[in-house]
Coordinates of C-alpha atoms in Angstrom, one line a residue:
M19 CA 100.3 102.4 132.7
N20 CA 99.1 105.9 131.8
K21 CA 100.5 105.9 128.3
I22 CA 99.7 104.1 125.0
N23 CA 102.6 103.3 122.8
V24 CA 102.4 103.1 119.0
S25 CA 105.5 101.4 117.6
I26 CA 107.0 101.5 114.2
G27 CA 105.8 98.6 112.0
D28 CA 105.2 97.9 108.3
F29 CA 104.9 100.7 105.8
L30 CA 101.1 101.0 106.3
K31 CA 101.5 101.3 110.1
N32 CA 104.2 103.9 109.5
A33 CA 102.1 105.9 107.1
G34 CA 99.4 106.0 109.8
I35 CA 101.9 107.2 112.3
V36 CA 102.9 110.0 110.0
G37 CA 99.2 110.8 109.6
L38 CA 98.9 110.9 113.4
K39 CA 101.7 113.4 113.6
Y40 CA 99.7 115.8 111.4
L41 CA 96.7 115.5 113.7
L42 CA 98.8 116.2 116.7
D43 CA 100.5 119.2 115.1
D44 CA 97.2 120.8 114.1
L45 CA 95.7 120.0 117.5
Y46 CA 98.6 121.9 119.1
A47 CA 99.0 119.0 121.5
E48 CA 101.8 119.6 124.0
E49 CA 104.9 117.5 123.3
E50 CA 106.2 115.5 126.3
V51 CA 102.9 116.0 128.1
D52 CA 100.2 114.8 125.7
Y53 CA 102.5 112.8 123.5
G54 CA 106.2 112.1 122.9
I55 CA 108.8 109.7 121.5
T56 CA 110.1 106.8 123.5
N57 CA 113.8 106.9 124.5
D58 CA 114.8 104.3 121.9
G59 CA 113.0 106.4 119.2
Q60 CA 111.0 103.3 118.1
A61 CA 107.5 104.4 119.2
I62 CA 105.3 107.4 119.8
W63 CA 103.4 107.5 123.1
M64 CA 100.2 109.4 124.0
S65 CA 98.8 109.8 127.5
R66 CA 95.5 107.9 128.1
E67 CA 93.9 111.1 129.5
F68 CA 94.7 112.9 126.3
V69 CA 93.4 110.1 124.1
K70 CA 90.1 109.7 125.9
N71 CA 89.4 113.5 126.0
T72 CA 90.2 114.3 122.3
N73 CA 87.5 114.7 119.7
W74 CA 89.3 112.5 117.1
T75 CA 86.4 112.5 114.6
K76 CA 86.3 116.3 114.4
L77 CA 90.1 116.4 114.0
Y78 CA 90.1 113.6 111.4
F79 CA 87.5 115.4 109.2
E80 CA 89.2 118.9 109.5
R81 CA 92.6 117.6 108.7
F82 CA 91.6 115.6 105.6
I83 CA 89.7 118.6 104.2
E84 CA 92.6 120.9 104.9
R85 CA 95.0 118.4 103.3
Y86 CA 93.1 117.9 100.0
E87 CA 91.1 121.1 99.8
V88 CA 92.6 122.5 96.6
L89 CA 92.1 119.2 94.7
L90 CA 88.4 118.8 95.5
S91 CA 85.4 119.1 93.1
Y92 CA 83.7 121.1 95.8
Q93 CA 86.4 123.8 95.7
K94 CA 86.5 123.7 91.9
V95 CA 82.7 124.3 91.8
L96 CA 83.1 127.3 94.0
N97 CA 86.0 128.6 91.9
K98 CA 83.8 128.3 88.7
I99 CA 80.9 130.0 90.4
N100 CA 83.1 132.9 91.5
N101 CA 84.7 133.2 88.0
I102 CA 81.3 133.4 86.3
L103 CA 80.0 136.0 88.8
E104 CA 83.1 138.0 88.2
K105 CA 82.7 137.9 84.4
I106 CA 79.0 138.8 84.8
N107 CA 79.9 141.9 86.9
E108 CA 82.7 142.9 84.6
E109 CA 81.1 142.2 81.2
R110 CA 77.4 143.0 81.5
G111 CA 75.7 143.2 78.2
K112 CA 78.4 141.2 76.4
S113 CA 77.9 137.6 75.1
I114 CA 79.8 135.2 77.4
D115 CA 80.1 131.5 77.0
Y116 CA 79.4 129.8 80.4
K117 CA 78.3 126.4 78.9
D118 CA 81.3 124.3 80.1
D119 CA 81.5 125.8 83.5
L120 CA 77.8 125.4 84.2
K121 CA 77.9 121.8 82.9
F122 CA 80.7 121.1 85.4
I123 CA 78.8 122.7 88.3
N124 CA 75.6 120.8 87.5
Q125 CA 77.4 117.4 87.1
K126 CA 79.5 117.7 90.3
L127 CA 76.8 119.0 92.6
L128 CA 74.2 116.5 91.4
S129 CA 76.5 113.5 91.5
N130 CA 75.2 110.5 93.5
S131 CA 77.6 111.0 96.4
Y132 CA 76.7 114.7 96.7
Q133 CA 73.0 113.9 96.7
T134 CA 73.4 111.2 99.3
G135 CA 75.4 113.7 101.4
F136 CA 72.8 116.3 101.1
E137 CA 70.1 114.0 102.3
T138 CA 72.0 113.4 105.6
I139 CA 72.3 117.2 106.3
K140 CA 69.2 118.9 104.8
Q141 CA 67.4 119.1 108.1
K142 CA 70.5 120.8 109.7
I143 CA 71.3 123.5 107.2
E144 CA 69.7 126.7 105.9
S145 CA 68.2 127.2 102.4
A146 CA 68.1 123.5 101.5
E147 CA 65.6 124.5 98.8
I148 CA 68.4 126.0 96.8
Y149 CA 69.9 122.5 96.2
E150 CA 66.4 121.0 95.7
Q151 CA 65.8 123.6 93.0
L152 CA 69.1 122.7 91.3
K153 CA 67.9 119.0 91.0
T154 CA 64.7 120.1 89.1
D155 CA 66.0 123.2 87.3
K156 CA 69.6 123.0 86.4
L157 CA 71.7 126.0 85.5
K158 CA 71.7 126.7 81.8
E159 CA 73.7 129.0 79.5
N160 CA 70.5 130.4 77.9
M161 CA 69.1 131.7 81.2
E162 CA 68.5 135.4 81.5
I163 CA 71.7 136.9 82.9
E164 CA 70.0 138.4 86.0
K165 CA 68.4 135.1 86.8
L166 CA 71.6 133.2 86.4
H167 CA 73.4 135.8 88.6
I168 CA 70.8 135.4 91.4
R169 CA 70.9 131.6 91.2
L170 CA 74.7 131.5 91.4
L171 CA 74.8 133.9 94.4
E172 CA 72.3 131.8 96.2
L173 CA 74.1 128.6 95.4
K174 CA 77.4 130.1 96.6
K175 CA 75.9 131.1 99.9
F176 CA 74.4 127.7 100.3
L177 CA 77.6 125.9 99.5
E178 CA 79.7 128.0 101.9
Q179 CA 77.8 126.9 104.9
P180 CA 80.3 125.0 107.2
L181 CA 78.3 121.8 107.2
C182 CA 77.8 121.8 103.4
K183 CA 81.6 122.4 102.9
E184 CA 82.4 119.5 105.2
T185 CA 79.9 117.1 103.8
F186 CA 80.6 117.7 100.1
S187 CA 84.3 117.9 100.6
M188 CA 84.4 114.6 102.6
K189 CA 82.4 112.9 99.9
D190 CA 85.1 113.9 97.4
I191 CA 87.8 112.8 99.7
I192 CA 86.2 109.5 100.7
Y193 CA 85.6 108.3 97.1
N194 CA 88.8 109.7 95.5
Y195 CA 91.5 109.4 98.2
I196 CA 90.5 107.4 101.4
N197 CA 89.0 104.5 99.5
R198 CA 92.3 103.9 97.7
F199 CA 93.6 102.7 101.0
W200 CA 90.7 101.2 103.0
D201 CA 87.1 100.3 102.4
G202 CA 84.0 98.6 103.7
K203 CA 84.0 100.2 107.1
S204 CA 82.5 103.4 108.7
F205 CA 81.4 105.8 106.0
L206 CA 82.8 103.4 103.3
N207 CA 80.4 100.7 104.5
R208 CA 77.6 100.6 101.8
N209 CA 75.0 100.0 104.5
Y210 CA 76.0 103.4 106.1
A211 CA 76.0 105.4 102.9
K212 CA 72.9 107.4 103.9
K213 CA 74.0 108.0 107.5
D214 CA 75.8 110.9 109.0
M215 CA 79.6 110.4 108.2
R216 CA 80.8 111.8 111.5
E217 CA 78.4 109.6 113.4
V218 CA 79.5 106.4 111.7
F219 CA 83.2 107.2 112.0
D220 CA 82.8 108.0 115.7
I221 CA 81.0 104.6 116.2
D222 CA 83.6 102.6 114.3
F223 CA 86.9 104.3 115.2
S224 CA 86.8 107.3 117.7
E225 CA 84.6 106.0 120.4
P226 CA 86.3 102.6 120.6
L227 CA 89.6 104.4 120.9
R228 CA 88.4 106.6 123.7
K229 CA 87.0 103.6 125.6
Y230 CA 90.2 101.6 125.0
A231 CA 92.2 104.5 126.5
A232 CA 90.0 104.8 129.5
I233 CA 90.2 101.2 130.7
Q234 CA 93.4 99.5 132.1
K235 CA 93.7 96.1 130.6
D236 CA 93.2 92.8 132.5
K237 CA 96.2 90.6 132.4
K238 CA 94.0 87.6 131.9
I239 CA 92.8 88.7 128.5
K240 CA 93.6 86.0 125.9
D241 CA 93.1 87.8 122.6
I242 CA 95.9 90.1 121.3
C243 CA 96.2 92.7 118.6
I244 CA 97.8 91.3 115.5
D245 CA 99.9 94.5 115.2
C246 CA 101.0 95.7 118.7
N247 CA 100.4 92.4 120.6
E248 CA 98.5 94.3 123.3
G249 CA 95.5 92.4 124.9
I250 CA 92.1 93.2 123.6
K251 CA 88.6 92.3 124.8
T252 CA 86.1 90.6 122.5
N253 CA 84.1 93.8 122.0
E254 CA 87.2 95.8 121.2
K255 CA 88.4 93.6 118.3
I256 CA 88.4 95.2 114.8
S257 CA 89.1 93.1 111.8
I258 CA 92.1 94.2 109.6
T259 CA 90.2 93.4 106.4
F260 CA 89.1 97.0 106.0
M261 CA 92.6 97.8 104.7
K262 CA 93.0 97.2 101.0
D263 CA 95.6 94.6 99.8
S264 CA 96.4 93.6 103.4
A265 CA 94.2 90.5 104.0
D266 CA 91.7 88.2 102.4
D267 CA 88.0 88.4 103.2
L268 CA 88.2 86.5 106.5
K269 CA 84.5 85.9 106.6
R270 CA 84.7 83.8 103.4
K271 CA 88.2 82.4 103.7
R272 CA 89.4 81.2 107.0
S273 CA 91.6 78.3 105.9
T274 CA 94.7 80.4 106.2
F275 CA 94.3 80.3 110.0
W276 CA 95.2 77.6 112.4
N277 CA 92.2 75.4 113.0
C278 CA 90.3 77.9 110.7
K279 CA 90.0 80.2 113.6
E280 CA 90.2 83.8 112.5
D281 CA 92.5 85.9 114.7
A282 CA 93.6 88.8 112.5
Y283 CA 92.2 91.6 114.7
L284 CA 93.4 95.0 115.6
C285 CA 93.0 96.9 118.9
P286 CA 91.1 100.3 118.6
M287 CA 94.4 102.2 118.8
C288 CA 96.0 100.4 115.8
A289 CA 92.7 100.5 113.8
F290 CA 92.6 104.2 114.2
I291 CA 96.3 104.5 113.1
Y292 CA 95.5 102.5 110.0
S293 CA 92.5 104.8 109.2
L294 CA 95.1 107.6 109.0
V295 CA 97.2 105.9 106.2
P296 CA 95.7 108.2 103.4
L297 CA 96.9 111.2 105.4
G298 CA 100.5 109.8 105.7
F299 CA 100.9 109.4 101.9
T300 CA 101.8 112.4 99.8
L301 CA 99.9 112.9 96.6
I302 CA 102.2 114.1 93.8
G303 CA 100.6 114.3 90.4
D304 CA 98.5 111.1 90.1
T305 CA 100.7 109.1 92.5
F306 CA 100.5 108.6 96.2
V307 CA 104.0 108.4 97.7
F308 CA 105.4 107.3 101.1
I309 CA 109.0 107.3 102.2
N310 CA 109.4 104.4 104.6
Q311 CA 112.5 105.7 106.4
N312 CA 111.9 103.7 109.6
Q313 CA 115.1 103.8 111.6
S314 CA 113.2 105.9 114.1
I315 CA 110.0 107.9 114.6
G316 CA 111.9 111.2 114.1
E317 CA 113.4 110.2 110.8
L318 CA 110.0 108.8 109.6
W319 CA 108.4 112.2 110.3
R320 CA 111.2 114.2 108.7
A321 CA 111.2 112.0 105.6
N322 CA 107.5 112.7 105.0
S323 CA 107.2 116.2 106.3
R324 CA 105.0 118.6 104.4
N325 CA 106.2 121.7 106.2
N326 CA 108.2 123.0 103.3
K327 CA 107.5 124.9 100.1
F328 CA 108.5 122.0 97.8
N329 CA 105.7 119.8 99.1
R330 CA 103.1 122.5 99.1
D331 CA 104.0 123.4 95.5
S332 CA 103.9 119.8 94.4
E333 CA 100.4 119.3 95.7
R334 CA 98.9 122.5 94.4
A335 CA 96.7 121.2 91.6
E336 CA 95.5 117.8 90.4
N337 CA 96.7 118.3 86.8
E338 CA 100.1 119.8 87.8
K339 CA 103.2 118.5 86.1
Y340 CA 104.9 115.6 87.8
V341 CA 107.5 117.0 90.2
S342 CA 110.5 114.9 91.3
W343 CA 109.3 113.4 94.6
I344 CA 112.8 111.9 94.9
A345 CA 114.0 115.5 95.6
K346 CA 112.4 115.2 99.0
T347 CA 114.5 112.1 99.8
I348 CA 117.7 113.9 98.7
N349 CA 116.9 116.8 101.0
L350 CA 116.4 114.4 103.8
I351 CA 119.7 112.6 103.2
L352 CA 121.6 115.9 103.0
K353 CA 120.2 116.9 106.4
E354 CA 121.4 113.6 108.0
K355 CA 125.0 114.7 108.5
T356 CA 125.9 112.4 111.3
R357 CA 124.5 109.1 110.1
E358 CA 125.9 106.8 107.4
L359 CA 123.7 106.5 104.4
G360 CA 121.3 103.6 104.5
N361 CA 118.7 102.1 102.2
I362 CA 115.4 103.9 101.8
Q363 CA 112.2 102.3 100.8
I364 CA 109.7 104.3 98.7
I365 CA 106.2 103.0 98.4
T366 CA 103.9 104.4 95.6
R367 CA 100.3 103.8 94.7
K368 CA 98.7 105.3 91.6
K369 CA 95.5 107.2 92.1
D370 CA 93.6 104.8 89.9
E371 CA 91.0 102.8 91.8
N372 CA 92.4 99.4 90.8
A373 CA 96.1 100.3 91.5
R374 CA 98.3 98.3 93.7
Y375 CA 101.3 99.3 95.9
T376 CA 104.7 99.3 94.3
F377 CA 108.0 99.2 96.2
N378 CA 111.3 100.8 95.3
T379 CA 114.3 100.4 97.6
I380 CA 116.9 103.1 97.1
G381 CA 120.3 101.7 98.0
K382 CA 123.4 103.5 99.0
D383 CA 124.8 103.5 95.4
I384 CA 121.6 105.1 94.1
L385 CA 121.8 107.7 96.9
I386 CA 125.3 108.6 95.9
I387 CA 124.1 109.2 92.4
L388 CA 121.1 111.3 93.4
K389 CA 123.4 113.4 95.7
D390 CA 125.8 114.2 92.9
E391 CA 125.6 117.9 92.2
K392 CA 125.8 117.7 88.5
I393 CA 123.1 115.0 88.3
K394 CA 120.8 117.0 90.6
E395 CA 121.4 120.1 88.4
D396 CA 120.5 118.1 85.2
L397 CA 117.4 116.6 86.9
N398 CA 116.3 120.1 87.9
K399 CA 116.7 121.3 84.4
L400 CA 114.6 118.4 83.1
S401 CA 111.9 119.0 85.7
K402 CA 111.2 122.5 84.4
Y403 CA 110.1 121.0 81.0
P404 CA 109.4 117.4 81.8
S405 CA 106.9 116.4 79.1
V406 CA 106.7 116.2 75.3
K407 CA 103.6 115.5 73.3
I408 CA 103.5 112.4 71.2
G409 CA 100.3 112.3 69.2
K410 CA 97.5 112.9 71.7
D411 CA 99.5 111.7 74.7
W412 CA 102.1 113.3 76.8
W413 CA 105.4 111.6 77.6
N414 CA 106.9 112.6 80.9
I415 CA 110.6 112.2 80.3
H416 CA 111.6 113.5 83.7
E417 CA 109.5 110.9 85.5
D418 CA 111.0 108.0 83.4
V419 CA 114.5 109.2 84.0
V420 CA 114.1 109.3 87.7
L421 CA 112.4 105.9 87.8
N422 CA 115.2 104.4 85.6
I423 CA 117.8 105.6 88.2
L424 CA 115.8 104.1 91.1
R425 CA 115.3 100.8 89.3
Y426 CA 118.9 100.5 88.0
Y427 CA 117.8 100.8 84.4
N428 CA 119.9 102.8 81.8
Q429 CA 118.6 105.8 79.9
Y430 CA 119.6 104.7 76.4
T431 CA 116.1 103.9 75.2
I432 CA 115.0 107.4 76.2
I433 CA 118.1 109.0 74.5
N434 CA 117.5 107.0 71.3
K435 CA 113.8 107.9 71.2
L436 CA 114.6 111.6 71.7
L437 CA 117.2 111.6 69.0
K438 CA 114.7 110.0 66.5
M439 CA 112.1 112.6 67.5
A440 CA 114.7 115.3 66.9
M441 CA 115.3 113.9 63.4
E442 CA 111.5 114.3 62.8
G443 CA 111.7 118.0 63.7
E444 CA 110.7 117.9 67.4
N445 CA 112.4 120.4 69.7
V446 CA 113.8 117.8 72.1
L447 CA 117.6 117.8 71.3
S448 CA 118.6 119.7 74.5
R449 CA 116.7 117.2 76.6
A450 CA 118.4 114.3 74.8
E451 CA 121.8 115.8 75.8
I452 CA 120.6 116.3 79.4
V453 CA 119.5 112.7 79.7
Y454 CA 122.8 111.6 78.1
N455 CA 124.8 113.6 80.7
I456 CA 122.8 112.0 83.5
Q457 CA 123.5 108.5 82.1
L458 CA 127.2 109.1 81.5
R459 CA 127.8 110.5 84.9
T460 CA 125.8 107.6 86.5
N461 CA 127.9 105.1 84.6
L462 CA 131.2 106.7 85.8
L463 CA 130.0 107.1 89.4
H464 CA 129.2 103.4 89.4
K465 CA 132.8 102.7 88.3
E466 CA 134.7 105.2 90.3
N467 CA 134.9 105.6 94.1
N468 CA 136.0 109.2 93.8
N469 CA 134.2 111.9 91.8
K470 CA 137.6 113.5 91.0
N471 CA 138.5 110.4 89.0
I472 CA 135.7 110.9 86.5
G473 CA 136.7 114.3 85.0
G474 CA 139.1 112.9 82.4
K475 CA 136.8 110.1 81.4
L476 CA 134.0 112.7 80.8
M477 CA 136.3 114.8 78.7
N478 CA 137.1 111.8 76.5
R479 CA 133.4 111.3 75.7
Y480 CA 132.8 115.0 75.1
A481 CA 135.8 115.2 72.9
L482 CA 134.2 112.7 70.6
R483 CA 131.0 114.7 70.7
D484 CA 133.2 117.6 69.4
E485 CA 134.5 115.4 66.6
G486 CA 130.9 114.6 65.7
Y487 CA 130.1 118.2 65.4
K488 CA 133.1 118.9 63.2
L489 CA 132.0 116.1 60.9
R490 CA 128.5 117.5 60.8
N491 CA 129.8 120.9 59.6
A492 CA 132.0 119.3 57.0
L493 CA 129.1 117.2 55.6
L494 CA 126.7 120.1 55.5
E495 CA 129.3 122.3 53.9
A496 CA 130.0 119.7 51.2
K497 CA 126.2 119.4 50.6
G498 CA 125.8 123.2 50.5
S499 CA 123.1 123.0 53.1
N500 CA 122.2 124.4 56.5
D501 CA 119.7 121.6 57.2
D502 CA 120.8 118.2 58.5
M503 CA 118.1 116.5 56.5
C504 CA 120.9 115.6 54.0
I505 CA 122.6 113.4 56.7
R506 CA 119.4 112.0 58.1
G507 CA 119.9 108.5 56.7
T508 CA 123.4 108.3 58.2
I509 CA 122.2 109.3 61.7
Y510 CA 119.4 106.8 61.5
Q511 CA 121.8 104.0 60.6
L512 CA 124.1 104.9 63.5
L513 CA 121.1 105.1 65.9
N514 CA 119.9 101.7 64.9
A515 CA 123.4 100.2 65.3
L516 CA 123.6 101.7 68.8
S517 CA 120.2 100.4 69.8
V518 CA 121.2 96.8 69.1
G519 CA 124.9 97.2 70.2
N520 CA 126.3 96.5 66.7
V521 CA 129.8 97.9 66.9
E522 CA 130.9 96.6 63.5
H523 CA 128.0 98.2 61.6
F524 CA 128.4 101.5 63.5
L525 CA 132.2 101.7 62.6
E526 CA 131.5 100.6 59.0
V527 CA 129.1 103.6 58.6
V528 CA 131.5 106.0 60.3
M529 CA 134.5 104.9 58.2
R530 CA 132.5 105.3 55.0
V531 CA 131.4 108.8 56.0
Y532 CA 134.9 109.9 57.1
C533 CA 136.3 108.7 53.8
S534 CA 134.2 111.3 52.0
T535 CA 135.8 114.1 54.0
R536 CA 139.3 115.4 54.5
F537 CA 139.2 114.4 58.2
Q538 CA 140.9 111.5 59.8
I539 CA 139.0 109.1 62.0
P540 CA 139.4 110.2 65.6
N541 CA 141.6 108.1 67.9
Q542 CA 138.7 107.9 70.4
F543 CA 137.0 105.3 68.1
I544 CA 139.6 102.8 69.4
E545 CA 137.7 102.9 72.7
F546 CA 134.7 101.4 70.9
L547 CA 136.4 98.0 70.9
K548 CA 136.8 97.8 74.7
D549 CA 133.3 96.6 75.7
R550 CA 129.6 97.2 74.8
N551 CA 129.0 99.9 77.5
T552 CA 132.0 101.9 76.4
F553 CA 130.8 101.7 72.8
I554 CA 127.4 103.0 73.7
E555 CA 128.7 105.8 75.9
Y556 CA 131.1 107.0 73.1
G557 CA 128.5 106.3 70.4
Y558 CA 125.8 108.5 71.8
A559 CA 128.3 111.3 72.5
F560 CA 129.4 111.2 68.8
L561 CA 125.7 111.2 67.6
L562 CA 124.8 114.1 69.8
G563 CA 127.6 116.1 68.2
L564 CA 126.6 114.9 64.7
K565 CA 123.0 116.1 65.3
G566 CA 124.3 119.5 66.6
S567 CA 123.5 119.2 70.3
H568 CA 125.3 121.5 72.7
Y569 CA 126.5 123.7 69.8
E570 CA 123.4 124.9 68.2
K571 CA 122.5 128.2 70.0
K572 CA 119.0 128.4 68.6
E573 CA 116.6 128.5 71.6
E574 CA 114.3 125.5 71.7
K575 CA 110.6 126.0 72.1
L576 CA 110.1 123.5 74.8
N577 CA 106.8 121.7 75.3
D578 CA 105.5 121.8 78.9

């Protein structure tokens, strides 16, 4: 057989297959000649000739650097050097504060990982003394401007050497991205820390793969790959333990195996696929995300494609605001016109070193909600100003709203919290209304099979919001005030009653307030008695009106 098949598997295997697709695309491999998809759509195949003649190590390093380049400390160091040089040229003779930038440059370039990387390449690069000088004589803000200018120019030229770029970039990638998924092998084996990274990756992954592709298998081979079930020779076996959270340390704990005989081994092809897992996940904000849409190879690739502006924008900077990664899934679903909606599994892993995988399955009912045009519009509004500051921390409202939808949680805790913040003077009222609109429409979409049926129900809730606003105006007029501080106590009582579902107390407060005005209690309050969910829907609508939401035209200064 002149082809090697790689079939769809668990989410890690599938993430590796997505990573493989990026390698093949950037290699300009010829589809249906070098690789292709099997007729049933369940596997990707590659010709053995292609596999054994490809420089997989070179390709691996180049693609990872390209993938994460804008996020790396190496690139940030170069950016700061360029910024300082530009300021020196533009503002000669002026006093400029370089202290923080120089501190960053020194710290990053003299980190342990960079120094170890330098030791492996110093005999192969030019001007190694520039880096040696930095170790003994750091850049300082009190240097003479001309001396600093020369040092920075020399350092920039040194860093821009291709081998320096690759080495320092890969050190960033290895210890901030790759090691979140696998560890203890190749360049992540502590015993190899001072060795050439390409060399050890080639030894552990690429060369075994080329040899595996070059040899037709003997049918008498007894050992099989735990993933693809293909036969493997003793010298081809690779333990799966290098993957994090996938297996115990098999050298120390073998009791999980029959007769304590360890057999959790991968073939070189599957091991290489697993090494590509970090390339298959998309980093958005501080979260790695993978959409395990595994009905076919084609759908898997489309679901995790980065060949669009949305994904490039979402990955532009490490500290960029959290963008709704679920939008990618929505776009995928909208493109699948011929197939009935099915469940979609989303796997996330925080960037934190000790994080674990989390799993969210998006069912058909959730997809219907996320495809709703009004909800998409409101989520888009919220994504433009997703965060508010609470003390020293930032609260990402947009992220919490999206996660609540995915996890079948309601948004009432968020709405309550935003209304209380609005009572304290925070400019968050418009966001409270947006979140309410999302929750209300979600509730009604769950209840109704047809979007056309929900219009009247929406109007009933919003009619009570109008009544709340009328009452607000009457109360403020009676108090002779333009500031709702005079009704703050009433709003707090109503919020607290809503948060615990206390219909009796809510209506008691409302009746007492209406008795002080010339208005009659609106008929919509009869709906409060139906059930708890209806009470909360109507209650928050009334409170939003009482607080002035939707009607106050004053532009909010939104925190971003």
